[in-house]
Amino acid sequence: VRDGRIEVLSANAEELLGTAGLLGSPADRLLGADQLHRLSHLAAADTGPTGSMPIQLDGRRFDVTVHHADGLLVLEFEAATGDPAEFGTLYAPFRQALTRLQRAGTVTEACQAAVREIRAITGYDRVVTYRFEALDGPGEVIAEEVTAAWEPWLGLWFPATDIPPQARLLYERNWIRVIADVEDATAALVPAVLPETGQPLDLSLAVLRTVSEFHLEYLRNIEVASSMSVSLLVDGQLWGLIACHGRAPRTLSPQVRAACEFFGVALSLHLAALRERDESAAREGSRAAITRLL
């Protein structure tokens, strides 16, 4: 949406929303002025790159995620499947999970607590913490919770090419990325490119954006039907990922996604604190050694 008019939409938008002739029409054909104002305010709020809120369209509930890209207000509609009060029911177990995380005294303990809690919240079959050796280096699985039917990955190393540089940049911009179903149909954008730029709309921050077909094929090859990745950032750089895999399609509500994203932020802060503590102890040890030598 730009200046109150719909300039780009997905090829399946009119069918899913039940409104024809949306392209080029005023956005208030679809949403009321109050809803548009609230969504625009949400996108502009200093609470992260995206925001989400529930809306009603002709008696149907949708969750709408909103952000800015290429000078447009980008609205992503997904049919609401969960209880609107779901976040409230998540509060108690989520608070307990954060408390257990804060008790972890080492990086490995913190990561193990994280994968245990994320698996309990989401129900994925495998949840691992994947630590990068360097910004462009390979990664090691340092914590894991997995169903007994799957081969464990704990301690395994994966080549840097599994997550190429362009993917790592996206992980630094997005705390969370979810694939509900690797066989889900992909919908193109209409028009395919923006007239002002001659380029497709930047969907880097879009939560419903599809991923590379190469990555989807990779997931199929390891018999994964759904996945979620939560970024772990230390000092603003990608330190690792919480990677989740399911053997069946799995749709997570925005409330559950928000809980997982916040958990990733909390773990990132705790990892940074643990690293600072270890570095401080090392500096103190060095000063003590120098004092003894003197």
Steps between C-alpha positions, in 0.01 A plus 500: 500500500628846405304821560194295587502298177584134444798486262612137538323182605558128494334302223279317750406804715158569348394137532616471862355834608178464305527837322555544127662789312740597780802597289511877457195557718483698826607293800183597685311268266656224706567658838330775692675833553549421871657162423735656243601770746575246773701280261699798372570613856608146590745488210648834605532408869847452645434138593691315229479470122156333498182507704184290508136549593170312451225639278152398384403487131136414427477292815830316442800545727843572356836568657674782313875553518620839384828670410645758259695411184589705191286788626187281523300377797512120465207305650514121533168326565473152645179333611488497880512141622572544872318645796537880524586448869774250414782735601348524847506122539864502388605754762545268800701223326697763308591686818611173658709422191675839524572439868660164422701662222635769733627232741729354233861569589668398175434546130423129455259496795322809367464352152378168636239677710394697193444200271309319775264793555453581130409139425248501786340822368487403130484119489764458228667158472853639508634823650873575496732788579744549218814708576707651220877470531536839325282747311556303179609171653346157562260430784481250784191361674569569867155425648208285388155369593376236255239229474629147553407406141757740351877466484664749741715782364668611822870562441474492121658771283338638185685679218477876459334450160186367675423861595653729234591866567176645358297274730710604800431865424127428502532321834667812641204712383228254610483345842272222378422314176222238476415250225159349576506246215779433251234393247292815537419675172694816421306811396665759274481876547287712267660698345824306504712818525439848638470764225713746701798266543461230237567251782272261690361619833758435773356215708800458730287577807188315383400217735302315229767530230600172343863387509741377236395184318847366577428531873160335461664211316759478777221466758323235293825303472526479880127415526397830658155640417504814716766711665575808705827688552560751778810718469751535782686831480794608714624858459269535200661213310365153427637265768279202423145374450231309681384267219173305526381217275168316479410185313154641420377846395466732800344845507600728787279789598649851522469470879718187512744651248526812715573287807774311315646823363510654847664185634769534232559861607525394866744220418711737290525745791588218741768367264649849476503526881667158535763596244569829679532314830747252349701778335506696827624192688771448237611864532512470878704181469745677269537793741562259789766316297675828411492608865662174608770538233575858611 
